[in-house]
Coordinates of C-alpha atoms and ligand atoms in Angstrom, one line a residue:
X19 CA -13.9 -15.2 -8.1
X20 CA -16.1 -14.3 -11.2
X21 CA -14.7 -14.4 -14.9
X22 CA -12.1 -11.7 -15.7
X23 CA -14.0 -8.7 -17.3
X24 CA -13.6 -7.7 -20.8
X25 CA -10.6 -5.5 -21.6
X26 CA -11.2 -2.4 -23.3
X27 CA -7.8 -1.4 -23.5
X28 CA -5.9 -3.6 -26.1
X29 CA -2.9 -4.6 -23.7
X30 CA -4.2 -4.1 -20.0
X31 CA -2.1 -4.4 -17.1
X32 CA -3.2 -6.7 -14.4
X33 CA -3.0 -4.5 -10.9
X34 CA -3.7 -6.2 -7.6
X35 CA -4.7 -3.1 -4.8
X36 CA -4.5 -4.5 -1.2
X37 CA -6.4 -2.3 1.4
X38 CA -8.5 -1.4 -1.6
X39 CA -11.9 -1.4 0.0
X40 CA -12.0 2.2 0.8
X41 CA -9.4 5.2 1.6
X42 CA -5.7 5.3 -0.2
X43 CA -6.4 2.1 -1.5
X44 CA -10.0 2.6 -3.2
X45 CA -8.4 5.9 -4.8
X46 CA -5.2 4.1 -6.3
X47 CA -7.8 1.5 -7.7
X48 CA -9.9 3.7 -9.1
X49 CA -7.1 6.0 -10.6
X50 CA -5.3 2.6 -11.9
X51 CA -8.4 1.6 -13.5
X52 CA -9.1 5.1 -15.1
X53 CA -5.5 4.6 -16.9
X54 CA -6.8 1.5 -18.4
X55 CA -5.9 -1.8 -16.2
X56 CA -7.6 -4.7 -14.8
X57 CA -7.4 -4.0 -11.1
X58 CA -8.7 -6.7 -8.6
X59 CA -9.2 -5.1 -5.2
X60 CA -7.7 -7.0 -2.1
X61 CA -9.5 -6.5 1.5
X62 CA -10.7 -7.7 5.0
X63 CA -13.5 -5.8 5.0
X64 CA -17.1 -7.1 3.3
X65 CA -17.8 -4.0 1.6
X66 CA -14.8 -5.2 -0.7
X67 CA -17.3 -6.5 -3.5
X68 CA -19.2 -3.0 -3.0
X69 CA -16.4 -1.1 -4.1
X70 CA -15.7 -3.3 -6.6
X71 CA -18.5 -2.9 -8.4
X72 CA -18.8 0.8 -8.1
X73 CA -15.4 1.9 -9.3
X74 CA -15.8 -0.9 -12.0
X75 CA -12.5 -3.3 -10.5
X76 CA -12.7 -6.4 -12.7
X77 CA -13.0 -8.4 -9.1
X78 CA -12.2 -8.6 -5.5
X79 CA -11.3 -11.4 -3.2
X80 CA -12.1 -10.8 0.5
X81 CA -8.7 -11.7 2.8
X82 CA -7.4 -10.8 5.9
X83 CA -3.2 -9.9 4.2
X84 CA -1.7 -11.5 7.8
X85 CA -3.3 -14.5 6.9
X86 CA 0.1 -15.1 4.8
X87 CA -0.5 -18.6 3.5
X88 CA -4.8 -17.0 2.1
X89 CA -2.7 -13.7 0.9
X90 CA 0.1 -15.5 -1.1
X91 CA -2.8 -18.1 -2.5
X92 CA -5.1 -15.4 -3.4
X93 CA -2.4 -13.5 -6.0
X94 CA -1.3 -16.2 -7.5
X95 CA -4.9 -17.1 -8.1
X96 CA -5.1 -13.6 -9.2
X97 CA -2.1 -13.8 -11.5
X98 CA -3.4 -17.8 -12.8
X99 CA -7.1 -16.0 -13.8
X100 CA -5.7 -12.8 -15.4
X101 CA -2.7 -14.7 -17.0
X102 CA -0.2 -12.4 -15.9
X103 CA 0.6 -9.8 -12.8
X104 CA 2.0 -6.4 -13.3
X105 CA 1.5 -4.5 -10.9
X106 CA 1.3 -4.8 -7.3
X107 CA 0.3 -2.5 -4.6
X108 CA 0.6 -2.9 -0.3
X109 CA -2.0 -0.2 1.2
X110 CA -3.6 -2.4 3.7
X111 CA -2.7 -0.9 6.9
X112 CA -3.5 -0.5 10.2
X113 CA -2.9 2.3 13.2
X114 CA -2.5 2.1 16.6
X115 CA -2.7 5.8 18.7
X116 CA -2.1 4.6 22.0
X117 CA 0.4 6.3 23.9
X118 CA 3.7 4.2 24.4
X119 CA 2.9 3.8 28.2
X120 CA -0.4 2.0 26.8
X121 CA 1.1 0.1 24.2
X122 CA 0.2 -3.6 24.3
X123 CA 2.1 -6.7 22.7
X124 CA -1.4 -7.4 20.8
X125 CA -1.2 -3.6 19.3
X126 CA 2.3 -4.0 18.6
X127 CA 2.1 -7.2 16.6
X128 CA -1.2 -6.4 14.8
X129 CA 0.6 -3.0 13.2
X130 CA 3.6 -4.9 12.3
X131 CA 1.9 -7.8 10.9
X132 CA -0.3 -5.5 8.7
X133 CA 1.9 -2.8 7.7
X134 CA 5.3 -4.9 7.1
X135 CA 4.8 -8.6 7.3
X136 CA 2.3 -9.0 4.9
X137 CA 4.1 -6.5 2.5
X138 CA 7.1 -8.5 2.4
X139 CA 4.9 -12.1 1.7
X140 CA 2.6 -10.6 -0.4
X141 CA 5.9 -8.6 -2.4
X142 CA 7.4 -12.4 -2.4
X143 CA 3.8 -14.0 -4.3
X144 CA 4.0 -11.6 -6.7
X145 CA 7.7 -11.7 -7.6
X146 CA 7.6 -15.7 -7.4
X147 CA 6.9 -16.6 -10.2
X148 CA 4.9 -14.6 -11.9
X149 CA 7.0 -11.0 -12.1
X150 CA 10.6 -12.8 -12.4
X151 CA 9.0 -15.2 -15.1
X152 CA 7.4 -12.1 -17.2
X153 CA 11.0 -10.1 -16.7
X154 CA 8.3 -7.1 -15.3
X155 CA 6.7 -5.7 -12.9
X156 CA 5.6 -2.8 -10.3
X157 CA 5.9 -3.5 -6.6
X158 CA 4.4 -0.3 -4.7
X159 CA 4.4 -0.2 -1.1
X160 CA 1.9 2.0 1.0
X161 CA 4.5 2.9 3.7
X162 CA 4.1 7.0 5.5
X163 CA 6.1 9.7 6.8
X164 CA 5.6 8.5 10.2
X165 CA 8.2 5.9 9.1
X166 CA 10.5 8.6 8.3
X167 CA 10.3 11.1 11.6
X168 CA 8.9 8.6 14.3
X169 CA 5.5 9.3 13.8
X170 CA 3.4 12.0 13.2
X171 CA 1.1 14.4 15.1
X172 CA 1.7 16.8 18.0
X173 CA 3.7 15.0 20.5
X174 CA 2.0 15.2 23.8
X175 CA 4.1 16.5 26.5
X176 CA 1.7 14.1 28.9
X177 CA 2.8 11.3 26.5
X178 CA -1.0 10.6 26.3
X179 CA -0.8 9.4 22.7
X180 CA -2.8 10.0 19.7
X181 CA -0.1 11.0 16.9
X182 CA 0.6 7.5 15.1
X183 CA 1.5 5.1 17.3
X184 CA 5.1 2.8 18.0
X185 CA 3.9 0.1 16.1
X186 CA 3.3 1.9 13.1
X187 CA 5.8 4.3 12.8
X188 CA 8.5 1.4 12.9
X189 CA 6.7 -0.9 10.6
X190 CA 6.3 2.1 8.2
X191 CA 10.2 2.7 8.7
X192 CA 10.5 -1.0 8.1
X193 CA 8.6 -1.2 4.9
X194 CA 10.7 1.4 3.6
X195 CA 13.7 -0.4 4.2
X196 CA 12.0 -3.6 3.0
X197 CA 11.6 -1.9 -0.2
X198 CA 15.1 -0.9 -1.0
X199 CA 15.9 -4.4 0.1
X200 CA 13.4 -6.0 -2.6
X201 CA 14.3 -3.3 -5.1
X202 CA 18.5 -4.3 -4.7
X203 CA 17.3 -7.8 -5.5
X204 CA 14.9 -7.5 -8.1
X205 CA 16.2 -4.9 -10.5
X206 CA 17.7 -7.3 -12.9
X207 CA 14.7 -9.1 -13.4
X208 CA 13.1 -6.3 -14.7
X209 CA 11.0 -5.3 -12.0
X210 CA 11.0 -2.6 -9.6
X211 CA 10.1 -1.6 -6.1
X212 CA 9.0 1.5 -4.9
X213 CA 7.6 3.1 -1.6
X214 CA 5.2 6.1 -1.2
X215 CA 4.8 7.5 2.1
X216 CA 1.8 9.5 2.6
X217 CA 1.8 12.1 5.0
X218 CA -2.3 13.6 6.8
X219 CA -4.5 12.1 3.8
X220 CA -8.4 12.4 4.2
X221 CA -9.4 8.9 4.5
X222 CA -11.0 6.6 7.3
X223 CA -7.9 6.2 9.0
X224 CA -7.4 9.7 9.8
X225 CA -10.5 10.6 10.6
X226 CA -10.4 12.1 14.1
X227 CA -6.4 12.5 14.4
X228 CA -5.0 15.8 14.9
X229 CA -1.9 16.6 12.8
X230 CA -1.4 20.3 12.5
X231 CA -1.6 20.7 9.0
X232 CA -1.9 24.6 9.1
X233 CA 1.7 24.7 10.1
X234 CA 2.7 22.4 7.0
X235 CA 4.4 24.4 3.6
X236 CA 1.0 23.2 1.5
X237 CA -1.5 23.4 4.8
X238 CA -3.7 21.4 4.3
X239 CA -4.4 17.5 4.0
X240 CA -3.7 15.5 1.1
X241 CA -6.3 13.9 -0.7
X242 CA -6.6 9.8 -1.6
X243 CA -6.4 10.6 -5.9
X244 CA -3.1 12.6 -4.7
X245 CA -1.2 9.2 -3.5
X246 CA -3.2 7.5 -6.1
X247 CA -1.3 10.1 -8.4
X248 CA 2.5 9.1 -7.7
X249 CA 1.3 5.6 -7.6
X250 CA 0.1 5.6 -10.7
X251 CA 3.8 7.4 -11.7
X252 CA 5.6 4.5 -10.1
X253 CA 3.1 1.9 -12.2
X254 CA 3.6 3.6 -15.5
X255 CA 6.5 3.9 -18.1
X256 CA 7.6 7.1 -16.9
X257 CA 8.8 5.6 -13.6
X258 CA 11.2 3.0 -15.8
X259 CA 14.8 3.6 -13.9
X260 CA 13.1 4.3 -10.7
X261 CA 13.6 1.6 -7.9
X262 CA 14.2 1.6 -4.2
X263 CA 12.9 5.1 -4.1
X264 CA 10.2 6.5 -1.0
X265 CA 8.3 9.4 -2.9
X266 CA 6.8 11.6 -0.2
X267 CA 2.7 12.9 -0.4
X268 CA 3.1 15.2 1.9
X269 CA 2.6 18.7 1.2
X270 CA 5.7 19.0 2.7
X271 CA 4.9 17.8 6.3
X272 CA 7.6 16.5 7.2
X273 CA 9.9 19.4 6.4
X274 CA 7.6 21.8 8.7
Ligands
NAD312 N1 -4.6 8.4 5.9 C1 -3.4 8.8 6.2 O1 -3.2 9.9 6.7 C2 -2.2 7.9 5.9 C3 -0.9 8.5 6.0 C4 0.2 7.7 5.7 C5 0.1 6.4 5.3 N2 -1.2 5.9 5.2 C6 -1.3 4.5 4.7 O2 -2.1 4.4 3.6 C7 -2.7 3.1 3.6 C8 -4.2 3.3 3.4 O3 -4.6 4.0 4.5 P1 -6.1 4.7 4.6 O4 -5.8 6.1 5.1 O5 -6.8 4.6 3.3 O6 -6.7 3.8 5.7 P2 -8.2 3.2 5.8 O7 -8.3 2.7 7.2 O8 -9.2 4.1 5.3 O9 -8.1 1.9 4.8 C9 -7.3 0.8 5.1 C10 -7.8 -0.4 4.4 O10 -7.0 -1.5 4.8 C11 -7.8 -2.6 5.1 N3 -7.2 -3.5 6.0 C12 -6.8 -3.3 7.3 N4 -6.4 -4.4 7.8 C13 -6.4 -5.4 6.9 C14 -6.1 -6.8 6.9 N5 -5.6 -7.4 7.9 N6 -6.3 -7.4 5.7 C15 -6.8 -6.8 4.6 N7 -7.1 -5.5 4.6 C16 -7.0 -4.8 5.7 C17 -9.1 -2.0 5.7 O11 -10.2 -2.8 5.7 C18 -9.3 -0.7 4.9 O12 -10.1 -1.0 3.7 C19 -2.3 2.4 4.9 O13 -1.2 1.6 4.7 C20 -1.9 3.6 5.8 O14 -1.0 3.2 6.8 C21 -2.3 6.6 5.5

């Protein structure tokens, strides 16, 4: 990792973005660094350092997040270099479409492993020691309204898949869960825990799926810098005696 860059706000907040190579992840990055932090971008993908260095992130460390043992080292090497860790965000994700009949064991562990198990380890790095030894600190975690209503996207009465898959939607409902869980446990250290759950965002991931958004109350899809907003809520002071909540971005998808 290169040298931390200069601050120019006098007390920056350290922010570590997983999944932050493009999507969600690159717009909670870029929104975090517009208020002022030092934000170090987390991904599998090479184009990590690209980003990086176009959205001005003060570094990025290239890891696969269900690698537990390289995730937990890489943020406390994070926090060690920066001195500190304030904030930490789980948007690396992954999603399988394959219709349950087509499920495989491979799909299946890949989506849980992504979306949940390396929440909870990465969630675990940050806290220990660095968050409980500050007394502060964010935890925000990237889960969706597919982990709400069991997936989302037309059902097809065929069953041939394509709306989020299994895997996903019951990580996603696990990562909310895991979030109140952290969130009971945490509190009086002076941190907090949060979910957001996304509904149709424009990004990578959803390129191609079909989720009906005319029929939604806002109908349309959301935008990256729109999750990037209530992140940036749940990272700043106005968030203080929030904890263990699951803020919907969803243009009200879920209530169509
Ligand atoms: N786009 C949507 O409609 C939507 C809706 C609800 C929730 N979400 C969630 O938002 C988050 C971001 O999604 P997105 O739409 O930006 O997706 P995306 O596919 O555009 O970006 C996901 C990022 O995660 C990274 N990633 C994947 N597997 C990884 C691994 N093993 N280790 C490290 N990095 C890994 C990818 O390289 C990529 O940069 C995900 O958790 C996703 O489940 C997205």
């Amino acid at each position: 990792m290169s040298a931390p860059s200069a601050p120019s706000n006098p007390h920056p907040r350290v922010a570590l973005v997983t999944g932050a190579a493009q999507g969600i992840g690159e717009a909670i990055a870029q929104r975090l660094i517009a208020d002022g932090d030092r934000v170090v971008l987390l991904d599998i993908a090479p184009t990590v350092k690209d980003t990086a260095a176009r959205i001005g992130a003060a570094d990025a460390v290239r890891v696969d997040v269900t690698d537990i043992p390289e995730l937990q080292s890489s943020i406390h090497d994070v926090a060690t270099q920066f001195g500190r860790l304030d904030i930490l965000v789980n948007c690396a994700g992954t999603c399988g479409r394959e219709s349950f009949e087509d499920l495989s064991p491979a799909t299946w562990q890949r989506d849980i492993d992504t979306n949940l198990t390396a929440m909870a380890f990465a969630c675990q790095a940050a806290v220990f020691p660095h968050m409980k030894e500050q007394g502060s600190g964010r935890l925000i975690n990237i889960a969706s309204v597919s982990g709400k209503v069991g997936g989302i996207g037309p059902v097809d009465p065929a069953g041939r898949g394509g709306r989020s898959g299994a895997a996903y939607a019951s990580a996603k409902a696990g990562a909310i869960n895991l979030t109140r869980w952290i969130a009971r446990q945490v509190g009086a250290w002076g941190i907090t825990a949060n979910a957001v759950a996304p509904g149709p965002i424009s990004s990578p991931m959803a390129a191609g799926a079909e989720y009906g958004v005319s029929q939604s109350p806002i109908p349309r899809m959301g935008e990256p810098a729109e999750v990037a907003a209530a992140v940036a809520y749940l990272a700043g002071p106005d968030s203080s005696y929030t904890t263990g909540t699951c803020l919907h971005v969803d243009g009200g998808y879920v209530l169509a």
